[in-house]
Amino acid sequence: MKTTNLAPQKTKRSRGKIAVAAMLGLIALSAACAPAPAPAPTPPAVPVTVPVTVPASCANGRASCVLGDIGPGGGKVFYIDGVTRYEMAPNTWSGGASDPSGVLAWCDDAANSVTTGEAVGTGEANTASMLTDAPPFTACTTGAGNAAHDYAGGGLNDWFLPSFRELIAMCRYSRNPAIDPGDPMNGCTGAQDASFASSTYGFQTGSYSSSSQWSATQAFAVIFAGGHDGSIFKASVLPAIRPIRSF
């Protein structure tokens, strides 16, 4: 007599369910054991540009200039001729406490004539002529014109030795900086304004050299003590020097 096994038999379907469950368990276990994902990288900071407003001024060319303003070259505006402004360098321009004097002659060729003008507006051309050969005149290799030309105030290279009338205009401005100095053809008289004289732009009381030739051996000069004008020998080292520029 056969004995019948009454234990339940696993069908293919039940075995499949068990396999799927086991697989899902393995997947869940793998997911649980997997390392945590790395954090997302932090994006670089974006710099923020804050606009800086620069006030308009004569010095930066964003405003009109009036007498007494500081010009683009760091000098003081002392004369305005129509649309052309003139600025003078401070008296410390050469690195000393005041304008250099007793140091440089007008030119190392002090015996030959060179073509120059006396009027306002001729100083730059005068200085260029002083530095150019025009036989028998030999270009200055040292002197007042060279020193003024070599000055680079404000990073600019267009400074020059003032003409005779430009020097008169500087003298007139120093008398009363608060008002228009007027026509330099009228000469210069009186004494410097006390506040101006003690400032960084004040002048010495002695003579100052211009770039205007008086004769083959002499040049125009102005004595700032009383505003007197006259001439100095080109070979003389006595006059002081002050560069200017126009813009």
Coordinates of C-alpha atoms in Angstrom, one line a residue:
M1 CA 0.0 0.0 0.0
K2 CA 1.4 3.4 -1.1
T3 CA 1.9 6.0 1.5
T4 CA 0.8 9.5 0.2
N5 CA 3.0 12.5 1.1
L6 CA 0.6 15.0 2.3
A7 CA 3.2 17.9 2.7
P8 CA 2.3 20.8 0.5
Q9 CA 4.3 20.9 -2.7
K10 CA 5.9 24.2 -3.8
T11 CA 4.7 25.1 -7.2
K12 CA 6.7 27.0 -9.8
R13 CA 4.7 30.1 -9.1
S14 CA 5.5 30.1 -5.4
R15 CA 9.2 29.4 -6.1
G16 CA 9.2 32.4 -8.4
K17 CA 7.8 34.6 -5.7
I18 CA 10.4 33.5 -3.3
A19 CA 13.2 34.2 -5.8
V20 CA 11.8 37.7 -6.5
A21 CA 11.5 38.5 -2.8
A22 CA 15.1 37.3 -2.2
M23 CA 16.3 39.5 -5.1
L24 CA 14.4 42.5 -3.8
G25 CA 16.0 41.9 -0.4
L26 CA 19.5 41.8 -1.9
I27 CA 18.8 45.1 -3.8
A28 CA 17.5 46.7 -0.6
L29 CA 20.5 45.5 1.3
S30 CA 22.9 46.7 -1.4
A31 CA 21.2 50.1 -1.3
A32 CA 21.5 50.3 2.4
C33 CA 25.2 49.5 2.3
A34 CA 26.0 51.8 -0.6
P35 CA 28.1 54.9 0.4
A36 CA 26.2 58.2 0.6
P37 CA 26.4 60.3 -2.5
A38 CA 29.0 63.1 -2.4
P39 CA 27.5 66.5 -1.8
A40 CA 27.1 68.7 -4.9
P41 CA 30.0 71.1 -5.3
T42 CA 29.5 74.6 -4.1
P43 CA 29.4 77.0 -7.1
P44 CA 32.1 79.7 -7.1
A45 CA 31.1 83.0 -5.6
V46 CA 30.3 85.6 -8.3
P47 CA 32.1 88.9 -7.5
V48 CA 29.9 91.9 -7.2
T49 CA 31.1 95.0 -8.8
V50 CA 30.1 98.2 -7.0
P51 CA 30.3 101.2 -9.3
V52 CA 32.5 104.0 -8.0
T53 CA 31.4 107.5 -8.9
V54 CA 34.3 109.9 -9.5
P55 CA 33.4 113.5 -9.0
A56 CA 33.7 115.6 -12.1
S57 CA 36.7 118.0 -11.9
C58 CA 39.0 120.1 -14.0
A59 CA 41.8 117.6 -13.2
N60 CA 40.0 114.6 -14.7
G61 CA 38.6 116.6 -17.7
R62 CA 35.0 116.1 -16.7
A63 CA 34.3 119.7 -15.6
S64 CA 35.2 123.1 -16.9
C65 CA 38.2 124.8 -15.4
V66 CA 38.3 128.1 -13.6
L67 CA 41.3 130.0 -12.2
G68 CA 42.8 128.3 -9.2
D69 CA 41.7 124.8 -10.1
I70 CA 44.1 121.9 -10.2
G71 CA 44.7 120.9 -13.8
P72 CA 45.3 117.4 -15.3
G73 CA 49.0 117.7 -14.7
G74 CA 48.6 118.5 -11.0
G75 CA 49.4 122.2 -11.5
K76 CA 47.3 125.3 -10.7
V77 CA 45.3 127.0 -13.4
F78 CA 46.7 130.6 -13.6
Y79 CA 45.5 131.9 -16.9
I80 CA 42.6 131.1 -19.4
D81 CA 42.9 132.4 -22.9
G82 CA 39.6 131.6 -24.7
V83 CA 39.4 127.9 -24.6
T84 CA 43.1 127.3 -23.7
R85 CA 43.9 126.9 -20.1
Y86 CA 47.4 127.2 -18.6
E87 CA 48.6 125.5 -15.4
M88 CA 51.8 126.0 -13.5
A89 CA 53.7 123.2 -11.7
P90 CA 54.1 123.4 -7.9
N91 CA 57.3 125.0 -6.7
T92 CA 58.4 121.5 -5.5
W93 CA 58.4 120.2 -9.1
S94 CA 62.1 119.4 -9.2
G95 CA 62.1 117.5 -5.9
G96 CA 63.3 120.3 -3.7
A97 CA 61.5 122.6 -1.3
S98 CA 61.3 125.4 -3.9
D99 CA 62.0 126.2 -7.6
P100 CA 65.6 125.5 -8.6
S101 CA 67.7 128.6 -8.9
G102 CA 71.5 129.1 -9.2
V103 CA 71.7 125.8 -10.9
L104 CA 71.0 125.9 -14.6
A105 CA 71.8 128.4 -17.3
W106 CA 69.3 129.2 -20.0
C107 CA 71.1 126.9 -22.5
D108 CA 74.6 125.5 -22.9
D109 CA 74.7 127.4 -26.2
A110 CA 74.7 130.9 -24.8
A111 CA 76.2 132.7 -27.8
N112 CA 73.9 131.9 -30.8
S113 CA 70.5 133.2 -31.7
V114 CA 67.4 130.9 -31.8
T115 CA 63.9 131.9 -33.1
T116 CA 61.4 132.4 -30.2
G117 CA 58.3 134.4 -29.5
E118 CA 57.2 136.5 -26.6
A119 CA 53.4 136.2 -26.6
V120 CA 51.1 134.0 -24.7
G121 CA 50.9 130.7 -26.6
T122 CA 54.5 130.6 -27.8
G123 CA 56.2 129.0 -24.8
E124 CA 55.8 125.4 -26.0
A125 CA 57.2 126.2 -29.5
N126 CA 60.0 128.3 -27.9
T127 CA 61.0 125.3 -25.7
A128 CA 61.0 123.0 -28.7
S129 CA 63.2 125.4 -30.6
M130 CA 65.6 125.5 -27.7
L131 CA 66.0 121.7 -28.0
T132 CA 66.5 121.7 -31.8
D133 CA 69.6 122.3 -33.9
A134 CA 69.2 125.4 -36.1
P135 CA 72.8 126.3 -37.2
P136 CA 74.6 128.2 -36.0
F137 CA 72.5 127.6 -32.9
T138 CA 73.2 124.2 -31.3
A139 CA 70.3 122.4 -29.5
C140 CA 70.5 122.8 -25.7
T141 CA 71.6 119.6 -24.0
T142 CA 71.2 121.1 -20.6
G143 CA 69.5 124.2 -19.2
A144 CA 66.2 125.8 -18.2
G145 CA 64.4 124.6 -21.3
N146 CA 65.6 121.0 -20.9
A147 CA 64.6 120.9 -17.2
A148 CA 61.1 122.2 -17.9
H149 CA 60.6 119.9 -20.9
D150 CA 61.7 116.9 -18.8
Y151 CA 59.2 117.5 -16.1
A152 CA 56.4 114.9 -16.2
G153 CA 53.8 116.1 -13.6
G154 CA 50.6 114.1 -13.8
G155 CA 52.3 111.6 -16.0
L156 CA 52.2 114.2 -18.9
N157 CA 55.2 115.0 -21.1
D158 CA 54.1 118.3 -22.6
W159 CA 55.5 120.8 -20.0
F160 CA 57.6 123.7 -21.2
L161 CA 59.4 126.9 -20.1
P162 CA 56.9 129.8 -20.2
S163 CA 57.3 132.5 -22.8
F164 CA 57.9 136.1 -21.6
R165 CA 54.1 137.0 -21.5
E166 CA 53.2 133.7 -20.0
L167 CA 55.6 134.4 -17.2
I168 CA 54.0 137.9 -16.8
A169 CA 50.6 136.1 -16.6
M170 CA 52.0 133.9 -13.8
C171 CA 53.3 137.0 -12.0
R172 CA 50.0 138.8 -12.3
Y173 CA 48.0 135.8 -11.0
S174 CA 50.3 135.6 -7.9
R175 CA 49.3 139.2 -7.0
N176 CA 45.6 138.4 -6.5
P177 CA 44.6 134.7 -7.2
A178 CA 41.0 135.5 -6.6
I179 CA 40.5 137.6 -9.7
D180 CA 41.2 137.4 -13.4
P181 CA 44.8 138.5 -13.8
G182 CA 43.9 140.4 -17.0
D183 CA 46.0 141.0 -20.0
P184 CA 49.7 140.1 -19.5
M185 CA 50.6 142.8 -22.0
N186 CA 50.0 145.2 -19.1
G187 CA 53.0 144.0 -17.2
C188 CA 53.1 143.0 -13.5
T189 CA 53.5 145.2 -10.4
G190 CA 53.2 145.0 -6.7
A191 CA 53.9 142.0 -4.4
Q192 CA 52.7 138.4 -4.3
D193 CA 49.5 137.7 -2.3
A194 CA 50.8 136.5 1.2
S195 CA 48.7 133.3 1.2
F196 CA 49.8 132.4 -2.3
A197 CA 53.4 133.2 -1.6
S198 CA 53.5 130.7 1.3
S199 CA 51.6 128.0 -0.7
T200 CA 53.0 125.2 -2.8
Y201 CA 52.8 127.4 -5.8
G202 CA 54.4 130.6 -4.4
F203 CA 57.4 132.1 -6.2
Q204 CA 60.8 133.2 -5.0
T205 CA 61.4 136.9 -5.0
G206 CA 64.3 136.8 -7.5
S207 CA 64.2 136.5 -11.2
Y208 CA 62.6 133.7 -13.3
S209 CA 63.7 132.7 -16.7
S210 CA 61.4 132.7 -19.8
S211 CA 61.8 130.8 -23.0
S212 CA 61.8 134.1 -25.0
Q213 CA 65.1 135.2 -26.4
W214 CA 66.1 138.9 -25.9
S215 CA 69.2 138.7 -28.0
A216 CA 71.8 136.1 -29.1
T217 CA 73.3 136.1 -25.6
Q218 CA 70.3 137.2 -23.4
A219 CA 66.8 136.0 -22.6
F220 CA 63.7 137.7 -21.1
A221 CA 63.2 137.3 -17.4
V222 CA 60.8 138.6 -14.7
I223 CA 61.8 139.6 -11.1
F224 CA 58.9 138.5 -8.9
A225 CA 59.8 140.8 -6.0
G226 CA 58.2 143.8 -7.8
G227 CA 57.1 142.3 -11.1
H228 CA 59.9 144.1 -13.0
D229 CA 60.9 142.6 -16.3
G230 CA 64.2 142.7 -18.2
S231 CA 66.8 140.3 -19.5
I232 CA 69.4 137.9 -18.2
F233 CA 72.5 136.5 -19.8
K234 CA 71.8 133.0 -21.2
A235 CA 74.9 131.8 -19.5
S236 CA 73.7 133.0 -16.1
V237 CA 72.5 130.4 -13.6
L238 CA 70.8 132.9 -11.3
P239 CA 67.2 132.8 -12.5
A240 CA 64.7 130.3 -11.1
I241 CA 62.7 127.9 -13.3
R242 CA 59.0 127.0 -13.3
P243 CA 57.4 124.7 -15.9
I244 CA 53.9 125.2 -17.3
R245 CA 51.6 123.5 -19.7
S246 CA 48.6 124.3 -21.7
F247 CA 45.5 122.2 -22.3

